[in-house]
Coordinates of C-alpha atoms in Angstrom, one line a residue:
M27 CA 109.5 92.8 132.6
G28 CA 111.6 91.8 135.6
R29 CA 114.0 89.0 135.8
K30 CA 112.4 86.1 135.9
V31 CA 111.7 83.2 139.2
L32 CA 110.1 80.1 138.4
A33 CA 108.5 78.2 141.1
T34 CA 107.2 74.8 140.3
P35 CA 105.4 73.3 143.8
R36 CA 101.8 73.4 143.5
S37 CA 101.6 74.7 147.2
F38 CA 103.6 77.7 146.6
G39 CA 102.1 81.0 148.2
T40 CA 98.7 79.1 148.5
G41 CA 99.2 80.0 152.3
S42 CA 100.1 84.1 152.0
Q43 CA 101.4 86.5 149.8
G44 CA 104.2 87.1 151.5
A45 CA 107.0 85.4 149.1
A46 CA 105.9 86.7 146.1
D47 CA 105.5 90.6 147.2
L48 CA 109.1 90.2 148.9
L49 CA 110.1 89.1 144.5
A50 CA 107.9 91.8 143.6
R51 CA 109.4 94.7 145.8
R52 CA 113.1 93.0 144.3
G53 CA 111.6 93.2 140.4
F54 CA 111.2 89.7 140.0
D55 CA 109.2 88.6 137.7
L56 CA 107.1 85.1 139.2
R57 CA 106.2 82.0 137.7
L58 CA 104.0 79.7 138.6
N59 CA 103.3 75.9 137.5
P60 CA 100.8 76.8 134.9
Y61 CA 99.7 72.3 135.0
G62 CA 99.0 71.6 138.4
R63 CA 101.0 68.9 139.4
I64 CA 104.6 68.1 139.1
L65 CA 106.1 68.6 135.4
T66 CA 107.8 66.7 133.2
K67 CA 111.1 67.4 131.4
A68 CA 109.7 69.2 127.9
E69 CA 107.5 71.4 130.0
M70 CA 110.5 72.1 132.8
I71 CA 112.3 72.6 129.3
R72 CA 110.3 75.3 128.2
E73 CA 109.5 76.9 131.2
I74 CA 112.8 77.4 132.6
R75 CA 114.6 78.3 129.4
D76 CA 114.6 82.3 130.5
A77 CA 114.7 81.8 134.0
E78 CA 117.6 82.9 136.5
A79 CA 116.0 81.5 139.2
V80 CA 113.9 78.2 139.8
I81 CA 112.0 77.5 142.7
V82 CA 111.7 73.3 142.5
G83 CA 109.7 70.5 144.4
V84 CA 110.3 67.1 142.7
D85 CA 110.2 68.2 139.7
P86 CA 113.1 67.0 137.0
L87 CA 116.1 69.2 137.0
D88 CA 118.8 66.4 135.7
Q89 CA 121.4 67.8 132.6
E90 CA 118.9 67.9 130.2
V91 CA 116.9 69.8 131.3
L92 CA 119.7 72.9 133.4
S93 CA 121.5 72.6 129.6
Q94 CA 118.9 74.7 128.5
A95 CA 118.5 77.0 131.2
E96 CA 121.1 79.0 130.1
R97 CA 120.7 82.6 131.9
L98 CA 119.5 79.5 134.9
K99 CA 121.9 81.0 138.8
L100 CA 120.1 79.4 141.5
I101 CA 118.0 76.7 142.6
S102 CA 116.7 76.8 145.5
K103 CA 115.0 73.9 146.5
Y104 CA 111.7 73.8 148.5
G105 CA 112.5 71.4 150.9
V106 CA 115.5 69.2 151.6
G107 CA 115.5 67.0 148.6
T108 CA 117.6 67.0 145.9
D109 CA 117.6 63.8 144.5
N110 CA 115.9 65.0 141.5
I111 CA 118.7 67.7 140.8
D112 CA 121.7 66.6 138.8
A113 CA 123.8 68.9 141.3
A114 CA 127.0 67.3 139.7
Y115 CA 126.6 68.8 136.2
A116 CA 124.8 72.4 138.2
A117 CA 128.1 73.2 140.4
Q118 CA 130.0 72.6 136.4
R119 CA 127.4 75.1 135.3
G120 CA 128.1 77.3 138.7
I121 CA 124.9 77.3 139.4
R122 CA 123.9 77.3 143.4
I123 CA 122.0 74.9 145.2
T124 CA 119.9 75.9 148.4
T125 CA 117.9 74.1 150.7
T126 CA 114.9 75.2 153.2
V127 CA 116.6 73.3 156.0
G128 CA 114.0 73.5 159.2
A129 CA 110.9 74.9 157.8
N130 CA 108.6 71.4 157.1
T131 CA 110.3 69.8 160.4
E132 CA 107.6 69.6 162.4
A133 CA 104.8 69.2 159.8
V134 CA 106.7 66.3 158.2
A135 CA 107.4 65.1 161.6
D136 CA 103.6 64.9 162.8
Y137 CA 102.7 63.9 159.3
A138 CA 105.4 60.2 160.1
F139 CA 103.4 60.2 163.8
T140 CA 99.7 60.3 161.7
L141 CA 100.7 57.0 159.7
M142 CA 102.1 55.1 162.5
L143 CA 99.1 55.6 164.0
A144 CA 96.8 55.1 161.3
A145 CA 98.5 52.1 160.0
A146 CA 98.8 50.7 163.7
R147 CA 95.6 50.4 164.3
R148 CA 94.1 50.2 161.0
V149 CA 92.2 53.5 161.1
I150 CA 91.3 53.8 157.1
P151 CA 89.7 50.2 156.6
I152 CA 88.0 50.6 160.0
D153 CA 86.0 54.0 158.9
R154 CA 85.4 52.4 155.6
A155 CA 83.6 49.4 157.5
C156 CA 81.9 51.6 159.7
R157 CA 80.7 54.4 157.0
G158 CA 79.4 51.0 155.4
G159 CA 77.4 50.1 158.3
D160 CA 79.7 47.5 159.8
W161 CA 80.6 47.7 163.7
T162 CA 82.7 44.7 163.9
K163 CA 85.5 45.2 166.6
T164 CA 89.0 45.0 164.8
L165 CA 92.1 43.4 167.1
T166 CA 94.9 46.2 166.1
V167 CA 98.8 46.4 167.5
D168 CA 99.5 48.9 170.1
V169 CA 101.8 51.8 169.3
H170 CA 102.7 52.8 172.9
G171 CA 105.6 50.9 174.6
S172 CA 107.1 49.7 171.2
T173 CA 110.2 50.0 169.9
L174 CA 110.6 52.6 167.4
G175 CA 113.3 52.1 164.9
L176 CA 114.7 55.5 163.1
I177 CA 117.4 54.8 159.9
G178 CA 118.4 58.4 160.0
L179 CA 118.2 61.3 163.3
G180 CA 118.7 64.4 161.4
H181 CA 116.7 67.5 162.3
I182 CA 112.9 64.9 161.4
G183 CA 114.2 62.3 162.9
K184 CA 114.9 64.0 165.4
A185 CA 111.7 65.3 165.7
V186 CA 109.6 62.2 165.5
A187 CA 111.8 60.9 168.2
R188 CA 110.5 63.6 170.3
R189 CA 106.9 62.8 169.7
A190 CA 107.8 58.9 170.1
K191 CA 108.9 60.1 174.0
G192 CA 105.3 61.3 174.6
F193 CA 104.5 57.2 173.6
D194 CA 106.7 55.8 176.3
M195 CA 108.8 54.3 172.8
K196 CA 111.7 52.8 173.0
I197 CA 113.7 54.2 170.8
M198 CA 116.9 53.2 168.3
A199 CA 118.8 55.0 165.8
Y200 CA 120.7 53.7 162.6
D201 CA 122.9 57.1 161.6
H202 CA 126.8 57.2 159.9
L203 CA 126.5 60.5 161.7
R204 CA 126.0 60.3 165.2
D205 CA 124.6 63.0 167.5
E206 CA 125.5 61.6 170.7
D207 CA 124.4 64.1 173.2
F208 CA 120.8 64.4 172.0
A209 CA 120.7 60.5 171.7
V210 CA 121.9 60.4 175.4
R211 CA 119.2 63.5 176.3
H212 CA 115.9 61.6 174.7
G213 CA 117.1 57.8 175.9
I214 CA 117.9 56.7 172.2
T215 CA 120.5 53.7 171.3
Y216 CA 122.0 53.8 168.1
V217 CA 122.8 50.3 166.6
D218 CA 126.0 49.4 164.9
T219 CA 124.1 47.6 161.9
L220 CA 120.8 48.2 159.8
Q221 CA 119.8 44.8 160.0
T222 CA 119.8 44.8 163.8
L223 CA 117.3 47.8 163.6
I224 CA 115.2 46.0 160.8
E225 CA 115.0 42.9 163.1
Q226 CA 114.1 44.3 167.0
A227 CA 112.0 47.5 166.2
D228 CA 108.2 47.5 166.1
F229 CA 108.4 50.7 164.1
V230 CA 110.8 51.3 161.0
S231 CA 110.5 55.0 160.1
L232 CA 113.0 56.3 156.8
H233 CA 114.4 59.3 157.2
L234 CA 117.2 60.1 154.7
P235 CA 118.5 61.1 151.7
L236 CA 117.9 59.1 148.3
N237 CA 121.3 58.2 146.7
E238 CA 122.7 55.6 145.2
H239 CA 124.2 54.2 148.9
T240 CA 120.4 53.9 149.9
R241 CA 118.3 53.3 147.0
H242 CA 116.3 49.9 148.1
L243 CA 118.1 50.0 151.3
I244 CA 114.7 48.5 152.6
G245 CA 114.2 45.4 150.3
P246 CA 113.2 41.3 150.6
R247 CA 116.0 40.7 152.9
E248 CA 114.7 43.2 155.0
F249 CA 111.1 42.1 154.8
E250 CA 112.0 39.2 155.3
T251 CA 113.3 39.5 158.7
M252 CA 110.8 42.3 160.2
K253 CA 109.1 41.5 162.8
E254 CA 105.2 40.1 161.8
T255 CA 103.8 43.2 163.8
A256 CA 106.4 45.4 162.3
V257 CA 104.6 48.5 160.2
L258 CA 107.1 50.3 157.6
I259 CA 107.4 54.6 157.2
N260 CA 108.2 56.5 154.6
T261 CA 108.1 60.3 154.8
A262 CA 111.4 60.6 153.2
R263 CA 112.0 59.5 149.4
G264 CA 109.8 56.6 147.4
G265 CA 113.1 55.3 146.3
L266 CA 114.4 53.9 149.3
I267 CA 112.0 51.2 149.6
D268 CA 111.7 48.6 147.0
E269 CA 107.8 48.7 146.7
T270 CA 107.6 45.6 145.0
A271 CA 109.5 43.9 147.8
M272 CA 107.6 45.4 150.0
L273 CA 103.8 44.5 148.6
E274 CA 104.8 41.1 148.6
A275 CA 105.5 41.5 152.0
L276 CA 101.9 43.5 152.9
K277 CA 99.8 40.8 150.8
A278 CA 101.4 37.4 151.9
G279 CA 100.7 39.1 155.8
R280 CA 104.8 39.0 156.2
I281 CA 104.6 42.0 158.2
W282 CA 101.3 44.2 159.7
G283 CA 100.9 47.4 157.3
A284 CA 102.8 50.5 156.4
G285 CA 103.0 54.4 155.7
L286 CA 103.7 55.6 153.0
D287 CA 103.7 59.3 151.6
V288 CA 106.6 59.1 148.9
F289 CA 107.0 56.5 145.7
E290 CA 109.0 55.6 142.9
R291 CA 107.4 57.3 140.6
E292 CA 104.4 60.1 142.3
P293 CA 101.3 58.9 140.7
P294 CA 102.2 55.8 141.5
D295 CA 101.2 53.0 138.9
L296 CA 100.8 50.2 141.2
E297 CA 97.7 48.5 141.4
D298 CA 98.1 46.8 144.6
L299 CA 98.0 50.1 146.4
H300 CA 94.7 50.5 145.8
T301 CA 93.5 47.9 147.1
L302 CA 95.7 46.6 150.4
D303 CA 93.7 47.8 153.8
N304 CA 97.5 47.0 155.6
L305 CA 98.9 50.0 154.0
V306 CA 98.1 54.0 154.3
I307 CA 99.4 56.0 151.3
G308 CA 99.7 59.8 150.9
S309 CA 100.4 62.1 148.0
H310 CA 103.5 63.6 149.1
C311 CA 101.9 65.7 151.5
A312 CA 103.8 65.4 155.0
A313 CA 104.8 69.1 154.2
S314 CA 101.8 70.3 153.5
T315 CA 100.1 72.7 156.4
R316 CA 100.0 76.1 155.9
H317 CA 103.0 76.7 158.4
A318 CA 105.1 74.9 156.7
V319 CA 104.2 76.0 153.3
E320 CA 104.9 79.5 154.1
N321 CA 107.9 78.6 156.4
M322 CA 109.2 77.0 152.7
G323 CA 107.8 79.9 150.3
M324 CA 109.1 82.3 152.1
M325 CA 113.0 81.0 153.2
A326 CA 113.0 79.8 149.4
V327 CA 112.7 83.5 148.3
R328 CA 114.8 85.1 150.7
N329 CA 117.7 82.4 149.5
V330 CA 116.7 83.8 145.7
I331 CA 116.9 87.1 147.0
Q332 CA 120.3 86.9 148.9
H333 CA 122.4 85.1 146.4
L334 CA 121.5 86.8 143.0
C335 CA 120.5 90.4 144.8
G336 CA 123.5 89.7 147.5
E337 CA 121.3 90.5 150.2
E338 CA 118.7 89.6 152.9
G339 CA 115.2 89.2 152.1

């Protein structure tokens, strides 16, 4: 039996056997997620116990889990967000953490723009009405020529900005780390405060990590000062938004709509999510395209081979 590598993402290897074959050729024993969903802590402890590496999505890897993984040497993140990993404890144990930066950038940017269009133009309720025989015209809001506010201008934020230029959108960005050259080349205006962006943007799209400084970054005060025609988009992490405040704003019509692919708890247990026509929801699937899944799988596996075998994959 080879050295065990646990892969928990449900999409791992679904488009191609290339990543799995690469591990097999290096003598690794690949174990896939047997549950067909995000693992619980108890399940994760059981599955990771004898693994040397784990290729992980959003499954829990806190100190309690990692303390039971005595052979673990590498956490190969299938994506870029590491808020589900206790990085400090991993470092204390000498466990390396790698990510697949860039592997799913274009797929997530596509989905962010899809949510933007769907929420602005009420695509889902219009489709539902038409299927029921109701062909009433629905008045919606424009995307073309409107103002897009990007909170976070990293790889994915930049990819969304490039798409927005095709819609002649005015783009503003809020980010502590500024890429002035990119901003100048793409006509993006940096703002000094989050509140400025919130007040002026027609569309607010989140592209930043979840940590102690960004949790509930968008809360009651932000919803009170957004435009009534504003649309909020989140393909980053659910905890960035105070979901209770968001639902209140959507129900009261204080903002036009929202498109969310991520939630604080997945699946979410908020009943109003299923009844609001001004909300479009996804199952954390922005990166789930054939190309992105293959990219993430191959990059995650190459990280395993590089760090456990000392060679390129």
